[in-house]
mmCIF file with all atom_site columns, C-alpha atoms in Angstrom:
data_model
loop_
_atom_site.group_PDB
_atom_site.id
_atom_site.type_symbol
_atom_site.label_atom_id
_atom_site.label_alt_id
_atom_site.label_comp_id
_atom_site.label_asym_id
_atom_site.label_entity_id
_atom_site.label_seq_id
_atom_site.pdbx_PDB_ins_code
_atom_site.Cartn_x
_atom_site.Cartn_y
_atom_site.Cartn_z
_atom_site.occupancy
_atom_site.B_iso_or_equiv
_atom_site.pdbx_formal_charge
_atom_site.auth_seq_id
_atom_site.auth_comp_id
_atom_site.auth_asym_id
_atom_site.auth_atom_id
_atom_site.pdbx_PDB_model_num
ATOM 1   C CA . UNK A 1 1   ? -154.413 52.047 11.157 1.00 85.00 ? 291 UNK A CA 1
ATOM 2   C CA . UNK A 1 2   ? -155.603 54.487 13.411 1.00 90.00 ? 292 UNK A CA 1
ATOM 3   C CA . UNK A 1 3   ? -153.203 56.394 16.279 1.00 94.00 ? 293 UNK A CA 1
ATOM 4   C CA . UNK A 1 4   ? -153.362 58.615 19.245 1.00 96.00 ? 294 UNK A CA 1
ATOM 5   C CA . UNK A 1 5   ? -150.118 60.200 20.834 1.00 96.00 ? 295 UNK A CA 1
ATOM 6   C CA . UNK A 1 6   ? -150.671 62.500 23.600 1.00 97.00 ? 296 UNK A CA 1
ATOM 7   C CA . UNK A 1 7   ? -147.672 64.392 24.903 1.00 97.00 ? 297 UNK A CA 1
ATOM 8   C CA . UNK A 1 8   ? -148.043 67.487 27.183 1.00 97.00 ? 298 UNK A CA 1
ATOM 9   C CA . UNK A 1 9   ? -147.647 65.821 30.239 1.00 96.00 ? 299 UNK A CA 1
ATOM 10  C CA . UNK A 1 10  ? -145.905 66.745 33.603 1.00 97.00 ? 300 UNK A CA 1
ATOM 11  C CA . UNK A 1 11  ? -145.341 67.982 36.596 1.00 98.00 ? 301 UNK A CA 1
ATOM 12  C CA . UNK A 1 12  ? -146.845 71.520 37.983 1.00 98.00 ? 302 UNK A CA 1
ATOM 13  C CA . UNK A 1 13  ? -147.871 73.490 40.981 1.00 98.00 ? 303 UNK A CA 1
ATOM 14  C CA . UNK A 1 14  ? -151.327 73.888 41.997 1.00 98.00 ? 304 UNK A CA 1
ATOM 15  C CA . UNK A 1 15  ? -152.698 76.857 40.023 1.00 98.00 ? 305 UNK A CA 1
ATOM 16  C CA . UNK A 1 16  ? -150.354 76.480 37.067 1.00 98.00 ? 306 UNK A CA 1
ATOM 17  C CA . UNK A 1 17  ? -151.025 75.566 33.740 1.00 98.00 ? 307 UNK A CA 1
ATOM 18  C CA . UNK A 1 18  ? -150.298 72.506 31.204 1.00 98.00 ? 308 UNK A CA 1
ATOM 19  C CA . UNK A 1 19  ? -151.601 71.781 27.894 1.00 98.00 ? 309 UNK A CA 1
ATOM 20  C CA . UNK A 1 20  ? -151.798 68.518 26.636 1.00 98.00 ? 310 UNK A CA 1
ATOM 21  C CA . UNK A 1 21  ? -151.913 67.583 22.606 1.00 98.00 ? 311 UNK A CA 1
ATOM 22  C CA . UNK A 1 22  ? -152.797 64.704 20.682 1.00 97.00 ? 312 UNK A CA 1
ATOM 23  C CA . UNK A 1 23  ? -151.593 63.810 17.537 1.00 95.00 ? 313 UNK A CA 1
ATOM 24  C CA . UNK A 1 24  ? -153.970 61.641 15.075 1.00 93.00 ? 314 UNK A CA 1
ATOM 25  C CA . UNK A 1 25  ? -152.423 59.170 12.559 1.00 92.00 ? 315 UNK A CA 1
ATOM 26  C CA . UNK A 1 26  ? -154.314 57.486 10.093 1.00 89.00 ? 316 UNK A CA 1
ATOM 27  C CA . UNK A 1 27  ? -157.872 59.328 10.876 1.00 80.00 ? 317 UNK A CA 1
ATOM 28  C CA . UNK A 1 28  ? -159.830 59.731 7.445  1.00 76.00 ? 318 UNK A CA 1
ATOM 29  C CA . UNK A 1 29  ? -163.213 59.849 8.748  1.00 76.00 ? 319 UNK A CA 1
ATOM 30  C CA . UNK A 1 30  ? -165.755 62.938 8.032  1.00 75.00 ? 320 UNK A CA 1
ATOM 31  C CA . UNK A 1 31  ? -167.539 62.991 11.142 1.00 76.00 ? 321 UNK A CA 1
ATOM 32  C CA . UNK A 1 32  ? -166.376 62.164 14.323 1.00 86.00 ? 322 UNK A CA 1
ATOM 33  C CA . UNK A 1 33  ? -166.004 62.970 18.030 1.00 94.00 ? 323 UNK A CA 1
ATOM 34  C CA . UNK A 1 34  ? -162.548 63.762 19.970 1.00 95.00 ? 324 UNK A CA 1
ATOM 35  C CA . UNK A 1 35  ? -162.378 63.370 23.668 1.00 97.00 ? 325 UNK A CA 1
ATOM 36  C CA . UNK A 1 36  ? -159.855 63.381 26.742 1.00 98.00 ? 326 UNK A CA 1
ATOM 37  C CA . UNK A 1 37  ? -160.496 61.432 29.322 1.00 98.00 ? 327 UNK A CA 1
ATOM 38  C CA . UNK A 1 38  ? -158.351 60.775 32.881 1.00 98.00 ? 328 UNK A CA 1
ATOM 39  C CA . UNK A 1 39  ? -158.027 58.120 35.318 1.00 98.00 ? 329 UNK A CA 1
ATOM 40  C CA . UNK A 1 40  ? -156.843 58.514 38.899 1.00 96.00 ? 330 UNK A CA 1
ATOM 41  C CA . UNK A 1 41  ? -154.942 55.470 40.590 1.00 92.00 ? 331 UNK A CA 1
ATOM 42  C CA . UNK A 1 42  ? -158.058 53.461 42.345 1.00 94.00 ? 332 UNK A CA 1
ATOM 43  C CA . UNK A 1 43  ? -160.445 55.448 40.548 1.00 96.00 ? 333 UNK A CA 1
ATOM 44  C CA . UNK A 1 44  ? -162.401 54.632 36.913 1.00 96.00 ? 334 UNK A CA 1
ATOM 45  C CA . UNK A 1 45  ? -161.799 56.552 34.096 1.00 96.00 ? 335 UNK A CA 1
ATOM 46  C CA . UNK A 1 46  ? -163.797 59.648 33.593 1.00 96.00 ? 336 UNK A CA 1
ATOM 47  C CA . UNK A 1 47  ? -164.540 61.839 30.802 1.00 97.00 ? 337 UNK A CA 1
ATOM 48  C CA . UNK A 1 48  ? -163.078 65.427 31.038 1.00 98.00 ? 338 UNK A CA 1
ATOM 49  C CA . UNK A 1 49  ? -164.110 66.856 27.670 1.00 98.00 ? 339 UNK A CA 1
ATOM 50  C CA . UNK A 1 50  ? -165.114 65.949 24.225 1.00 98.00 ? 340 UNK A CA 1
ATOM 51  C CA . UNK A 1 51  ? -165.009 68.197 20.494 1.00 96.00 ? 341 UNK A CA 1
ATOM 52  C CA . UNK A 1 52  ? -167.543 67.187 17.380 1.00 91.00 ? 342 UNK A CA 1
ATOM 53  C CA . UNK A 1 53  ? -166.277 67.690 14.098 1.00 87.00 ? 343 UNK A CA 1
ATOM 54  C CA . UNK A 1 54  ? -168.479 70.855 13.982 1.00 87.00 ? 344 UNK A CA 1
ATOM 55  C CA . UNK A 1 55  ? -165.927 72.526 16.976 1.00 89.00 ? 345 UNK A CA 1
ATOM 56  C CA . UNK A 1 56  ? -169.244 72.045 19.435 1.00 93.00 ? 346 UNK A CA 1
ATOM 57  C CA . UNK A 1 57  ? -167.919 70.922 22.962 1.00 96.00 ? 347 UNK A CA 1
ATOM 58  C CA . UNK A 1 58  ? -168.504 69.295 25.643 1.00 97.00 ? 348 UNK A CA 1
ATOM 59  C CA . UNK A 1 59  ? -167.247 69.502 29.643 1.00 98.00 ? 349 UNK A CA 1
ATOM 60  C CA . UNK A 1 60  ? -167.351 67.566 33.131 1.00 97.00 ? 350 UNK A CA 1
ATOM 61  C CA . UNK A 1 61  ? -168.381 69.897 35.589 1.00 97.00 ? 351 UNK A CA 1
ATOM 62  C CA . UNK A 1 62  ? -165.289 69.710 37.341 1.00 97.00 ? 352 UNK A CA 1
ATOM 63  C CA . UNK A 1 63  ? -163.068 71.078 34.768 1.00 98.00 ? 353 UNK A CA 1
ATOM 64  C CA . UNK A 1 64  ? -165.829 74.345 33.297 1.00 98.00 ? 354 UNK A CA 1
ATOM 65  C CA . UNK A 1 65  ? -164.068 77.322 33.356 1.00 98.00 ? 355 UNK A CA 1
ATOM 66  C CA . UNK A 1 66  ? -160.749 75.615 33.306 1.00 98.00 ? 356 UNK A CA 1
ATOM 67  C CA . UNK A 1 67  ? -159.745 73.501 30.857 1.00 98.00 ? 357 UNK A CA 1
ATOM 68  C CA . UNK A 1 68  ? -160.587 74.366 27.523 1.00 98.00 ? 358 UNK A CA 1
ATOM 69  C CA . UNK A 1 69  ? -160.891 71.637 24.234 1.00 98.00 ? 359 UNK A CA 1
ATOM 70  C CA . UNK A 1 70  ? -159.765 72.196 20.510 1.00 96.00 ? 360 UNK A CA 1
ATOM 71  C CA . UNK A 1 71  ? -158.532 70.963 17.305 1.00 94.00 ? 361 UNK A CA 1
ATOM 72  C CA . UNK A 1 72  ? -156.582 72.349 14.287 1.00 91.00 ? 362 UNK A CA 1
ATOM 73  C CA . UNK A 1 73  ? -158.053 70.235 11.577 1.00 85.00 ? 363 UNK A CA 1
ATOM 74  C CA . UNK A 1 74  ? -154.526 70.965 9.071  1.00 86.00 ? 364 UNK A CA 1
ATOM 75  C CA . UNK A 1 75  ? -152.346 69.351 11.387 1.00 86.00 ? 365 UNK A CA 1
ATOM 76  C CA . UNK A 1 76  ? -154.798 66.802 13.196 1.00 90.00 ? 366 UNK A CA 1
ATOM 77  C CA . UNK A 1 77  ? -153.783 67.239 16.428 1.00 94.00 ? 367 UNK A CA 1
ATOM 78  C CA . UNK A 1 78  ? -156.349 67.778 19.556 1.00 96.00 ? 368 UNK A CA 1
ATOM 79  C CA . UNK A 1 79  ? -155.527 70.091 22.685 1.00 97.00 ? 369 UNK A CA 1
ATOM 80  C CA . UNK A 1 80  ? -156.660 70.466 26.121 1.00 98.00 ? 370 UNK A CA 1
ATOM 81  C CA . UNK A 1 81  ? -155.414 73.195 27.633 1.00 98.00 ? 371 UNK A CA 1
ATOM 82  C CA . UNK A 1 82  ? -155.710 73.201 31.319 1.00 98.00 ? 372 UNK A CA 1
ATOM 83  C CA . UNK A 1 83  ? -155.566 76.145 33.902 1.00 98.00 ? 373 UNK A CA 1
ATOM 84  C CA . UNK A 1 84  ? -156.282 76.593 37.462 1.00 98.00 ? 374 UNK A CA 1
ATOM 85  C CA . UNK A 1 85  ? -155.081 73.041 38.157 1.00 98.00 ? 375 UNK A CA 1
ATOM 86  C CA . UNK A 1 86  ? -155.788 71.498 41.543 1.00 98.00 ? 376 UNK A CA 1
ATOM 87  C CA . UNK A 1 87  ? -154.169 68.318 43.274 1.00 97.00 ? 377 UNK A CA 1
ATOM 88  C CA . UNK A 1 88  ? -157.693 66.481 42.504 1.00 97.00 ? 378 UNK A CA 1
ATOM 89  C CA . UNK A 1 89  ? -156.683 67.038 37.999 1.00 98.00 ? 379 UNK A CA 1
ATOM 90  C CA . UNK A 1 90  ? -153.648 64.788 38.815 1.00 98.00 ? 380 UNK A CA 1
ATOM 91  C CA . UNK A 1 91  ? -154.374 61.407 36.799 1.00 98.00 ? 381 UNK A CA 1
ATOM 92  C CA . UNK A 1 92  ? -153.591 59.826 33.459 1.00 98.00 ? 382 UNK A CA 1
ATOM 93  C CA . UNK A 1 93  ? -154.598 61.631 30.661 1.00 98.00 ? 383 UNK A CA 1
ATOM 94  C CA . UNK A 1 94  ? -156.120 59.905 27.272 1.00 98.00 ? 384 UNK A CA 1
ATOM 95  C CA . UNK A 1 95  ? -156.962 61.024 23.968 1.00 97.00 ? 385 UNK A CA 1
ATOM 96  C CA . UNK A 1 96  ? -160.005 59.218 22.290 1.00 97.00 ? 386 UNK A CA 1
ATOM 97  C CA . UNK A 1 97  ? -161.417 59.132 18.944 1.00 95.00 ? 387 UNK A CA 1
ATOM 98  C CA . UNK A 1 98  ? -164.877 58.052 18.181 1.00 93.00 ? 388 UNK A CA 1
ATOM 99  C CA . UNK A 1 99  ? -166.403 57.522 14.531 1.00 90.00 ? 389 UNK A CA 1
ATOM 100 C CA . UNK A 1 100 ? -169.630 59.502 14.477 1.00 88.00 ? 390 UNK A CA 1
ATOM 101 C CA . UNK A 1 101 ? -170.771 62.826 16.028 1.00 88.00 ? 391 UNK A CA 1
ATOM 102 C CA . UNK A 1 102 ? -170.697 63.345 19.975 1.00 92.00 ? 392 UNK A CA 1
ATOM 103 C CA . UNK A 1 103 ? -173.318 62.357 21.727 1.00 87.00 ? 393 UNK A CA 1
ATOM 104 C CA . UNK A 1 104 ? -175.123 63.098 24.719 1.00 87.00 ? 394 UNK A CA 1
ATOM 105 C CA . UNK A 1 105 ? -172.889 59.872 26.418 1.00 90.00 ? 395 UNK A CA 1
ATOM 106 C CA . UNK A 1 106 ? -170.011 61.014 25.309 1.00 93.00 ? 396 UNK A CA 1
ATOM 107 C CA . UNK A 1 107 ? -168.566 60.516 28.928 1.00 91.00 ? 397 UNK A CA 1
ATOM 108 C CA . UNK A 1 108 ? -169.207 57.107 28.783 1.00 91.00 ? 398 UNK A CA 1
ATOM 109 C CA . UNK A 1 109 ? -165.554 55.264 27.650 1.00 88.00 ? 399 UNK A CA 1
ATOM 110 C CA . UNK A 1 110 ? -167.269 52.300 26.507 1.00 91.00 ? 400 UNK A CA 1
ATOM 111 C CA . UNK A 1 111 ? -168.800 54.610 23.212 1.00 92.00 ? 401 UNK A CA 1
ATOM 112 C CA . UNK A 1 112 ? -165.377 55.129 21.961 1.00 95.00 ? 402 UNK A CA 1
ATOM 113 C CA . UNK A 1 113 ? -163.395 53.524 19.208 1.00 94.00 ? 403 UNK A CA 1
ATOM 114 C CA . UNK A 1 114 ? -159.904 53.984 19.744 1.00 95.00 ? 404 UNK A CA 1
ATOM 115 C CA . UNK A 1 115 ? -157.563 55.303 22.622 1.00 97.00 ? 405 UNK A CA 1
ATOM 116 C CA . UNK A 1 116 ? -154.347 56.567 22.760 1.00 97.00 ? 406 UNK A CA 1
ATOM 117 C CA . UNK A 1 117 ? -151.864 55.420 25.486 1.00 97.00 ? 407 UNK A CA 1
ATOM 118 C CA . UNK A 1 118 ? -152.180 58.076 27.997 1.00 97.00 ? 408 UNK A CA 1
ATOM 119 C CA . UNK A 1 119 ? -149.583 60.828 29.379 1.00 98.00 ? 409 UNK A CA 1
ATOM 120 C CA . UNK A 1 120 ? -149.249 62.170 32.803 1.00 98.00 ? 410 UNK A CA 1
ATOM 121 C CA . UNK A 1 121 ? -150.594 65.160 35.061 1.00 98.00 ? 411 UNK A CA 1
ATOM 122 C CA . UNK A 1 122 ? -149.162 65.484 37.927 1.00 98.00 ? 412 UNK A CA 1
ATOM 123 C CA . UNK A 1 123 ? -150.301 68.569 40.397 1.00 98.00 ? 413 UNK A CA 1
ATOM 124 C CA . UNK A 1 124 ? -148.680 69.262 43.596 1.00 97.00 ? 414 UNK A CA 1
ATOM 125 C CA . UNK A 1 125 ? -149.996 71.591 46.206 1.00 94.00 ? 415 UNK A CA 1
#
């Protein structure tokens, strides 16, 4: 059975700096896509950034330059580092896992096969 556990989570000033992991349990598959994703209270979710199996990636415009997506394959865990936070990154973060290669929707939640239960940003100005 496949898991995702994000932890990284918390509390920081605008302009600091978190960085969020996710730990994958039970992943076997050759090819895939990894993603985070947020969601705001009253707004939908959104993808923030997405990683092929090849290390390509993927980013929402509102995070380029910022946040930054990777993997270490040996311990299967997924990052997102995030600097230069602002008041509008503060939202639920989620891991996501699809089985296949990214794809030009890779924004798109509905595409992906399994989530992980989210953990919190929370940026204060």
């Amino acid at each position: 059975q496949v898991q995702l556990v994000e932890s990284g989570g918390g509390s920081v000033q605008s302009g600091g700096s978190l960085r969020l992991s996710c730990a994958l349990f039970g992943y076997t598959y050759s090819s895939y896509c990894m993603g985070w994703f947020r969601q705001a209270p009253g707004k939908e979710r959104e993808g923030v950034a997405a990683i092929d199996s090849d290390s390509s990636t993927s980013y929402a415009d509102s995070v380029k330059g910022r946040f930054t997506i990777s993997q270490d394959n040996a311990k299967n865990t997924l990052y997102l580092q995030m600097n230069s936070l602002k008041p509008e990154d503060t939202a639920r973060y989620y891991c996501a896992a699809l089985v296949d290669y990214c794809s030009g929707s890779w924004s798109v939640d509905d595409v992906w096969d399994y989530w992980g239960q989210g953990t919190q940003v929370t940026v204060s100005s």
